Every structure is written in C-alpha cells, then in structure tokens.
PDB file of C-alpha atoms in Angstrom:
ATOM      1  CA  UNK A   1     136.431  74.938  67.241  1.00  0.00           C
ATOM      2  CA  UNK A   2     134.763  75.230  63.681  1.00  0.00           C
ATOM      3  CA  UNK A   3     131.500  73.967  63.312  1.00  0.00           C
ATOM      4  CA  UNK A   4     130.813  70.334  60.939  1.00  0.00           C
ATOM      5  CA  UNK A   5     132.486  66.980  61.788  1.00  0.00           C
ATOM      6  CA  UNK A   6     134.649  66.434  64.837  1.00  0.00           C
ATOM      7  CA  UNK A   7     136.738  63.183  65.181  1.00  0.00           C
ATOM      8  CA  UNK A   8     138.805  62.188  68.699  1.00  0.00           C
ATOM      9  CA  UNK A   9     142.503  62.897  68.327  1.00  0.00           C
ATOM     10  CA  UNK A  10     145.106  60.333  67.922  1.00  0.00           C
ATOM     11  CA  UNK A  11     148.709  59.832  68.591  1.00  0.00           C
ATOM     12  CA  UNK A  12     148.849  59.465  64.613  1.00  0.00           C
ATOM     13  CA  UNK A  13     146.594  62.924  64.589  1.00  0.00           C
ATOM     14  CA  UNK A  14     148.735  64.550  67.355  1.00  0.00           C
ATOM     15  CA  UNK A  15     151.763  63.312  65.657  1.00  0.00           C
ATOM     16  CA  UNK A  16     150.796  64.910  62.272  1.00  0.00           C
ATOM     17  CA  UNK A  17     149.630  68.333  63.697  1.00  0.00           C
ATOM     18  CA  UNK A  18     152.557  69.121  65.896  1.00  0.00           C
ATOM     19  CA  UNK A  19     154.983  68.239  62.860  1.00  0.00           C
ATOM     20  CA  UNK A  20     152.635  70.489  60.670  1.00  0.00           C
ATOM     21  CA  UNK A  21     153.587  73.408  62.928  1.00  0.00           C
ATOM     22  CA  UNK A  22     157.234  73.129  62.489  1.00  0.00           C
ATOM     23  CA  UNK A  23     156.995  72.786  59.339  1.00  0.00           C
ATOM     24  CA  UNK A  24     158.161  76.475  57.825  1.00  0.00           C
ATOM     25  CA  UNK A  25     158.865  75.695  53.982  1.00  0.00           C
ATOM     26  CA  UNK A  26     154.909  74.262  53.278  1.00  0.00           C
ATOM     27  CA  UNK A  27     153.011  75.923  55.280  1.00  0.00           C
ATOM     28  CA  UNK A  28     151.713  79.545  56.169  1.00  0.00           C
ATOM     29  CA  UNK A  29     152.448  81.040  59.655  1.00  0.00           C
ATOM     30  CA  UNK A  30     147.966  80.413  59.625  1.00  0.00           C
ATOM     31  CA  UNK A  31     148.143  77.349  58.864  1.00  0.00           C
ATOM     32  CA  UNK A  32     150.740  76.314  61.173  1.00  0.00           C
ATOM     33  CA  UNK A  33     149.391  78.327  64.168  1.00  0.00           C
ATOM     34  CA  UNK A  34     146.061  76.108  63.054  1.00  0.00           C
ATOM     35  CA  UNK A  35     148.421  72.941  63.585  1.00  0.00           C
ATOM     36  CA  UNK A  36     149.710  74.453  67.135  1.00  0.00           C
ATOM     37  CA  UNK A  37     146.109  74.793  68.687  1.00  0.00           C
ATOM     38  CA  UNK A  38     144.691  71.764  66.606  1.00  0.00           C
ATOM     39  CA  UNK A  39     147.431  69.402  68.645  1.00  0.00           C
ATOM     40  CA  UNK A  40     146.598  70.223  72.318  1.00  0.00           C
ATOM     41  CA  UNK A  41     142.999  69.312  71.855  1.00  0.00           C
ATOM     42  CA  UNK A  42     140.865  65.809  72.643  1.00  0.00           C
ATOM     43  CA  UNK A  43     138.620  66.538  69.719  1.00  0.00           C
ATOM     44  CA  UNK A  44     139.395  68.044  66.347  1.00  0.00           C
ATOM     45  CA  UNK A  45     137.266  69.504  63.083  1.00  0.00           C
ATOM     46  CA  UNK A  46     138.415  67.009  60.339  1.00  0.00           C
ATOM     47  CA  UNK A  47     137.982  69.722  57.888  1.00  0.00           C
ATOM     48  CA  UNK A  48     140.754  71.416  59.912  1.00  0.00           C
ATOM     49  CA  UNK A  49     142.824  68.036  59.523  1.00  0.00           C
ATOM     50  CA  UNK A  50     142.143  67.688  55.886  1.00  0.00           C
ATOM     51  CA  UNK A  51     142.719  71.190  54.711  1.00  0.00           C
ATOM     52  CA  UNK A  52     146.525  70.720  57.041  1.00  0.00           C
ATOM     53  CA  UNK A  53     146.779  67.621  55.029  1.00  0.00           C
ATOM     54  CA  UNK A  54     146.149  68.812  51.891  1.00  0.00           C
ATOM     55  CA  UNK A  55     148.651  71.242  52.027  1.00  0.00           C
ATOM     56  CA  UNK A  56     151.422  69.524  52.764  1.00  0.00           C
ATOM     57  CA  UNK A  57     153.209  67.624  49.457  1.00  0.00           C
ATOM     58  CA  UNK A  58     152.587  64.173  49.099  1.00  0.00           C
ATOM     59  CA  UNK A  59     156.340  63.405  50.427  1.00  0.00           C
ATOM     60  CA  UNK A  60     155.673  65.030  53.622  1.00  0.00           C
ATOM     61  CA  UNK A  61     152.545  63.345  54.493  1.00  0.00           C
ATOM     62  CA  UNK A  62     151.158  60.405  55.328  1.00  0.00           C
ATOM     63  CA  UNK A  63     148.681  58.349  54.220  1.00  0.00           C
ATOM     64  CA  UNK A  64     144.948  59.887  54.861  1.00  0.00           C
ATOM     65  CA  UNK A  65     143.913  56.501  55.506  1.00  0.00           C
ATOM     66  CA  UNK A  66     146.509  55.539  58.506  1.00  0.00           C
ATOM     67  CA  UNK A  67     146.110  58.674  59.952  1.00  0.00           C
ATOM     68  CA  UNK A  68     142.768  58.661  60.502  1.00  0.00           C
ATOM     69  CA  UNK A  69     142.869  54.794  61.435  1.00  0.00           C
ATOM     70  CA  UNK A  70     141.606  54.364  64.801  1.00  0.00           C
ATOM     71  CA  UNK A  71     140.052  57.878  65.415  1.00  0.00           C
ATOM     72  CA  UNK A  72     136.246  57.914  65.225  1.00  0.00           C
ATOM     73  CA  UNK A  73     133.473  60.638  65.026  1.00  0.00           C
ATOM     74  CA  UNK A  74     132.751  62.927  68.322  1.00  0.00           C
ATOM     75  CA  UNK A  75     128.788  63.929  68.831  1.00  0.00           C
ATOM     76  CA  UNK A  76     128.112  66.763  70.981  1.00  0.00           C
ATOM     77  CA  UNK A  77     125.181  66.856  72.518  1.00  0.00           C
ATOM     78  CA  UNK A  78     123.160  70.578  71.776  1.00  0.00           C
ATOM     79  CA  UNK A  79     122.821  72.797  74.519  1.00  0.00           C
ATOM     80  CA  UNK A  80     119.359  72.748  75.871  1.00  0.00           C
ATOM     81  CA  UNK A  81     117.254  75.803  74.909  1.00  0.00           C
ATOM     82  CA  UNK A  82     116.521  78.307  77.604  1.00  0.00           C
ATOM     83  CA  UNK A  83     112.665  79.615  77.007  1.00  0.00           C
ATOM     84  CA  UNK A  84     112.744  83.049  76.831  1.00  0.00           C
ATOM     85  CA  UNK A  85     110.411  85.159  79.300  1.00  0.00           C
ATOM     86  CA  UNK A  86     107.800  85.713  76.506  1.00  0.00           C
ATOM     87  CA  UNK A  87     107.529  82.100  76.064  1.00  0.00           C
ATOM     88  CA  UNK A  88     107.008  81.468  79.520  1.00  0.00           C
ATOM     89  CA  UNK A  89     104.167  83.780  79.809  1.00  0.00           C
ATOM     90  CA  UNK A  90     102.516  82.490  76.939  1.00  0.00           C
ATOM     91  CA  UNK A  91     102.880  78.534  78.221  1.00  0.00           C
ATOM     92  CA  UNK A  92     101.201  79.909  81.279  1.00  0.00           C
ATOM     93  CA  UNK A  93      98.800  81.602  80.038  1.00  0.00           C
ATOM     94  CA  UNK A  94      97.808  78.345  77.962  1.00  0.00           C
ATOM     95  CA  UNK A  95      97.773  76.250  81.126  1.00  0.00           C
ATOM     96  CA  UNK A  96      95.364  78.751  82.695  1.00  0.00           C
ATOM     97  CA  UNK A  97      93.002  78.436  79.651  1.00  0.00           C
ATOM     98  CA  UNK A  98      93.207  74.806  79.836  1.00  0.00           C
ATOM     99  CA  UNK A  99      92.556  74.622  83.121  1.00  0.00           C
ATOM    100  CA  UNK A 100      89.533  77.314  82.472  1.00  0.00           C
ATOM    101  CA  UNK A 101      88.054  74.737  79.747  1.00  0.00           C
ATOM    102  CA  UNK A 102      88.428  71.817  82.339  1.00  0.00           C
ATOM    103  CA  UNK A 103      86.771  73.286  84.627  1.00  0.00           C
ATOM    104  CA  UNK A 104      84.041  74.809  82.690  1.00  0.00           C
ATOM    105  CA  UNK A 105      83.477  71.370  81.116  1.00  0.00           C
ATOM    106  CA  UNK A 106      83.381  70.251  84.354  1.00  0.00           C
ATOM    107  CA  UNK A 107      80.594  72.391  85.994  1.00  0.00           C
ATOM    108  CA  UNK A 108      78.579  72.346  82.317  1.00  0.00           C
ATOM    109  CA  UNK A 109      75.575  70.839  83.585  1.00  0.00           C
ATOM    110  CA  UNK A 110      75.566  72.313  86.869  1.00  0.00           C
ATOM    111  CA  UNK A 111      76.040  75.980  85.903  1.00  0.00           C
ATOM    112  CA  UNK A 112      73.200  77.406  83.813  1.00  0.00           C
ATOM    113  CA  UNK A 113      74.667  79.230  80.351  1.00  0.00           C
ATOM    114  CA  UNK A 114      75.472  82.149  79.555  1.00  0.00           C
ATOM    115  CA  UNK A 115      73.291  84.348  78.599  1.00  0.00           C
ATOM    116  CA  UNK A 116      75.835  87.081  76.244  1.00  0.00           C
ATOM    117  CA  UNK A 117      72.705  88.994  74.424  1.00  0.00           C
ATOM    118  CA  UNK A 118      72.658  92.167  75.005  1.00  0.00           C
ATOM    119  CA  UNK A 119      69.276  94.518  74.852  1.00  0.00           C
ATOM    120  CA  UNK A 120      69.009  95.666  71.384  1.00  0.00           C
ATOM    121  CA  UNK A 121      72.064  94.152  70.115  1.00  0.00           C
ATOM    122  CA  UNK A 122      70.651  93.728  66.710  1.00  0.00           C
ATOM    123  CA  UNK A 123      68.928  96.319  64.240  1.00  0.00           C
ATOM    124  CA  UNK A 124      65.632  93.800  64.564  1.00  0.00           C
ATOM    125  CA  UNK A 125      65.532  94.370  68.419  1.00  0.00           C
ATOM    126  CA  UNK A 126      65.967  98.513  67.723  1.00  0.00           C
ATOM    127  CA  UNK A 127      62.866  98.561  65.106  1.00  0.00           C
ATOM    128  CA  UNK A 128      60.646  96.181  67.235  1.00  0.00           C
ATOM    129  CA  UNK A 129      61.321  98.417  70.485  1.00  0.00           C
ATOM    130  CA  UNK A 130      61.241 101.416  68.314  1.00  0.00           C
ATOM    131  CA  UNK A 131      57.480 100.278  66.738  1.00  0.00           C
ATOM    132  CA  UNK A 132      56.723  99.191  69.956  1.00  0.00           C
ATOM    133  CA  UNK A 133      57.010 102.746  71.963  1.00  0.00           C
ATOM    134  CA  UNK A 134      55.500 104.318  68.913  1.00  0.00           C
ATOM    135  CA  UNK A 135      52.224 102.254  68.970  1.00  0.00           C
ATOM    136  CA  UNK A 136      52.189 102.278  72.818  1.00  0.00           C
ATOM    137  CA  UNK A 137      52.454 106.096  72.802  1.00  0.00           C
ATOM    138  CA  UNK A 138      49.890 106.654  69.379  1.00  0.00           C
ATOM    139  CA  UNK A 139      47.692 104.431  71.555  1.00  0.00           C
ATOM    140  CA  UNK A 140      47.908 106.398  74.613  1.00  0.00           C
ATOM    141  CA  UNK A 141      47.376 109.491  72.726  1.00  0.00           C
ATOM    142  CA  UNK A 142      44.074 108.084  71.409  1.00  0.00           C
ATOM    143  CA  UNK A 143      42.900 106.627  74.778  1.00  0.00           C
ATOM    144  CA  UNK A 144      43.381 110.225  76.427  1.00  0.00           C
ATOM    145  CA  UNK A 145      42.146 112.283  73.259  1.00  0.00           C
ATOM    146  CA  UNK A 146      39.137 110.725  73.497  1.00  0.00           C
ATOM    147  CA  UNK A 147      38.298 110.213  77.191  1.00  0.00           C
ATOM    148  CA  UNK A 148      38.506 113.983  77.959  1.00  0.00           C
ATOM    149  CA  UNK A 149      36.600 114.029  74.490  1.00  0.00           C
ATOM    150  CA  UNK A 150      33.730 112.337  76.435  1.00  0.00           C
ATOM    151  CA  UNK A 151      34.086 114.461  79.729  1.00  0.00           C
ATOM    152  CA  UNK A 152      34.534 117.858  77.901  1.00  0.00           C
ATOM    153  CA  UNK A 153      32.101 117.765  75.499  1.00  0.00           C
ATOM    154  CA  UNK A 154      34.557 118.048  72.581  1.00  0.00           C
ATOM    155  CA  UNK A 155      36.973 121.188  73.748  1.00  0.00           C
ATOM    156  CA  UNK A 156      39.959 120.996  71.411  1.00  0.00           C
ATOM    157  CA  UNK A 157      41.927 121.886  74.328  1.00  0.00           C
ATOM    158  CA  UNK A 158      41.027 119.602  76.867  1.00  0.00           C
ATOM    159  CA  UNK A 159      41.279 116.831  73.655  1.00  0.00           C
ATOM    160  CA  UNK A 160      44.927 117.487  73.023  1.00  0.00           C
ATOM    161  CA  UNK A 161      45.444 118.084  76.705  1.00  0.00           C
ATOM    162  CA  UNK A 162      44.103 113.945  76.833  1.00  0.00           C
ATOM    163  CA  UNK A 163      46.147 112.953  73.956  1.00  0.00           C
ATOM    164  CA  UNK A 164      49.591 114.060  75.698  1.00  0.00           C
ATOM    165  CA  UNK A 165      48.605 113.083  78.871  1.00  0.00           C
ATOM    166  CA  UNK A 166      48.270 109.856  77.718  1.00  0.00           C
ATOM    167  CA  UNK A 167      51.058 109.919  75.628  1.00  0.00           C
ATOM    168  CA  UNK A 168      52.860 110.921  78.735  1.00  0.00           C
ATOM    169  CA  UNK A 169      51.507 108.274  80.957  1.00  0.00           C
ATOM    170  CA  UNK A 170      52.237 105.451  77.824  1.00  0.00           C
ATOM    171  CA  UNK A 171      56.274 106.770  78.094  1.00  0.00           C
ATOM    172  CA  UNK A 172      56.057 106.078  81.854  1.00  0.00           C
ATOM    173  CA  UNK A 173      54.200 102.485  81.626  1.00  0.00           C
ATOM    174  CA  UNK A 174      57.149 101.619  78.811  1.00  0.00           C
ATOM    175  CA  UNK A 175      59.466 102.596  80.819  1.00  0.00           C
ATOM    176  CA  UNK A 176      58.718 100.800  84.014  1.00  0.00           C
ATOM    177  CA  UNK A 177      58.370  97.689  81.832  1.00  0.00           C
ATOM    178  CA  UNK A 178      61.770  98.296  80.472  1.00  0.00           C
ATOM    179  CA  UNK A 179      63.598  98.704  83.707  1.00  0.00           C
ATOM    180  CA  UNK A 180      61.964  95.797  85.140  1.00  0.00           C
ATOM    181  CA  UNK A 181      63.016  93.522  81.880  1.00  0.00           C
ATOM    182  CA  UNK A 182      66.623  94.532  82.555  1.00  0.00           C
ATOM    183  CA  UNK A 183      66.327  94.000  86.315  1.00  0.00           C
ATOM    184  CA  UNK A 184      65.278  90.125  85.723  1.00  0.00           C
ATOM    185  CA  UNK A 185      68.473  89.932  83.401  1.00  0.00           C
ATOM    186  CA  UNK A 186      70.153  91.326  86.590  1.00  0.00           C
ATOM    187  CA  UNK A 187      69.357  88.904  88.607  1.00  0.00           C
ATOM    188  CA  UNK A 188      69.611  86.213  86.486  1.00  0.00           C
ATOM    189  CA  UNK A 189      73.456  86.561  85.885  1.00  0.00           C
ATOM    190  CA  UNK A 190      74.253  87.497  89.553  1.00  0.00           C
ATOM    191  CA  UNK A 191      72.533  83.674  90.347  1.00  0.00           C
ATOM    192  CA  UNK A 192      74.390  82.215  87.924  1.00  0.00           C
ATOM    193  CA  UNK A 193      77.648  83.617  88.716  1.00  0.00           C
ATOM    194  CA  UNK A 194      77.011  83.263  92.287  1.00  0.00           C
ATOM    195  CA  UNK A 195      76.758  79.729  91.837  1.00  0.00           C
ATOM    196  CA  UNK A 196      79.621  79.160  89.393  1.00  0.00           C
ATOM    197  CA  UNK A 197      82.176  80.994  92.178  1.00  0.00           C
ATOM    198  CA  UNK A 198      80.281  78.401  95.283  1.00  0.00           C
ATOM    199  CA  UNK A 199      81.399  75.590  92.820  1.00  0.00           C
ATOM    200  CA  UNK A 200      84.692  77.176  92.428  1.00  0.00           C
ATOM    201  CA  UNK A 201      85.225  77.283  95.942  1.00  0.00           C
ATOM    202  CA  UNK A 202      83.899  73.736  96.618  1.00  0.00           C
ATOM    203  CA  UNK A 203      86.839  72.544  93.783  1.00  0.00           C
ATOM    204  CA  UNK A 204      89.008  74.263  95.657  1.00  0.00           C
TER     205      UNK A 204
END
C-alpha cells in the first residue's frame, strides 16, 4: 500500500474498484490490475481511488462526493523504533556516569579531593626544582671547598676534592628529600581511595 492518506473501504468504494477492473475500453491493464488489488482490501490510499476515478469519463463514474460518503480516514499507528546496539551502549554508558556523579555527590564531604597535580607538571615547578638543585649543589660545593680548605691548609687538590664531595653529598640530601615528597603523595591517595572503595562497599 502507497504511502499518504488511507480511508476504510466501502461498499460504494468496493463497488467502484471492482467495476474499474472490468472495465477494458478506459482503463490500462495497470490501472485495472490497481482496481483488482485495491477491492479486496479494508483500507485503501485515496490517491489510488482518485487517480482510478479520474480516469474514468464522467459517464462512467460516479459522483466523488457519494462515493466517498460514509468512508473516513484510517491512522496507523508507527512502528516502534528498535534502538540499535550502539545506542544501547551509549544509554548505558550514560546511566553508569550518572550513577558515578550520584554517588560522588554523595560521598563529597566524606571523601577528601582529589589531588590530580602531578610533580612538575608546569614549566614553573621545572625552573624552581631546577634552581633549587643548582643552589643546593653550588652550596655544597662551597661548604666542602672550604672545609678541607681549613683542614689542608689550602691544597688545591684536597679543595676541589671538598667541593665535589659536597656537591656529591648535596645530590644525595636532594634526592632523599625528593623521594620522600613523592612517598607522602603515595600515601595520601592510597587513604583516600581506600576510603572511597569502604564507602562503596558500605552503599552497597
């Protein structure tokens, strides 16, 4: 059945359509094979009907008016759409976001934020560490330059011997402080998650 307006066939309608299809000297062998299927059916296009009508001669038709008298429009109701598979997975992966924001909002003032900075994340953090070993190490240098200085009586040996040494043992202090830093961090997100998965678990 063509697509556009459907009315409910009549005996008028029925009447019309099977005469249509015997009709040989109007009509195309289309047309009336149109007529043939049109006249079994509950339901018909009107633009079907009309164009049927219209090509029939005045004489050998009735009245548009009393054969359409007592038929009325037919509404189909669409066909529900099936959600594809991609659709599906993106609904669920919305719900599971949603539900991620409800619970997060939930637990706010319980779990302690994030903390998402990373160690030298920025050029600023880079130069201050960078500045920061280079002074610690110049002032190592000078500390050890100058205490062998004192003990050795000024051997330019022993001085530069002091100067790496405590360039050496500046690297080492800078480094313990660094690991120790990132430990702290460590710990400090392993509590927090810890506690956000107890919470989980007590939802749950």
């Amino acid at each position: 059945m063509s697509d556009g307006l459907v009315i409910a066939s009549t005996d008028p309608i029925r009447s019309f359509l099977v005469a249509a299809s015997c009709d040989r000297d109007h009509l195309s062998d289309q047309l009336r094979e149109l007529a043939i299927s049109l006249s079994s059916l509950s339901s018909v296009p009107y633009k079907s009907v009309r164009t049927l009508w219209s090509a029939l001669p005045a004489p050998s038709r009735p009245p548009l008016r009393l054969l359409l008298d007592g038929s009325g429009f037919v509404f189909t109701s669409p066909k529900p759409r099936q959600k594809s598979e991609e659709l599906k997975a993106r609904l669920k992966k919305l719900a599971e976001l949603a539900e991620q924001r409800e619970y997060a909002e939930l637990v706010k003032d319980v779990t302690p934020k994030k903390d998402n900075t990373e160690p030298f994340s920025s050029y600023k953090d880079q130069i201050g560490f960078g500045l920061h070993v280079v002074l610690l190490m110049f002032t190592g240098y000078l500390v050890g330059y100058a205490t062998l200085r004192a003990l050795f009586n000024h051997n330019p040996v022993m001085n530069a011997a002091g100067g790496i040494l405590g360039l050496v043992c500046s690297m080492l202090l800078e480094t313990l402080l660094f690991i120790i830093r990132a430990s702290n961090q460590d710990m400090v997100k392993n509590k927090a998650t810890l506690s956000s998965s107890r919470l989980k678990i007590k939802k749950r």
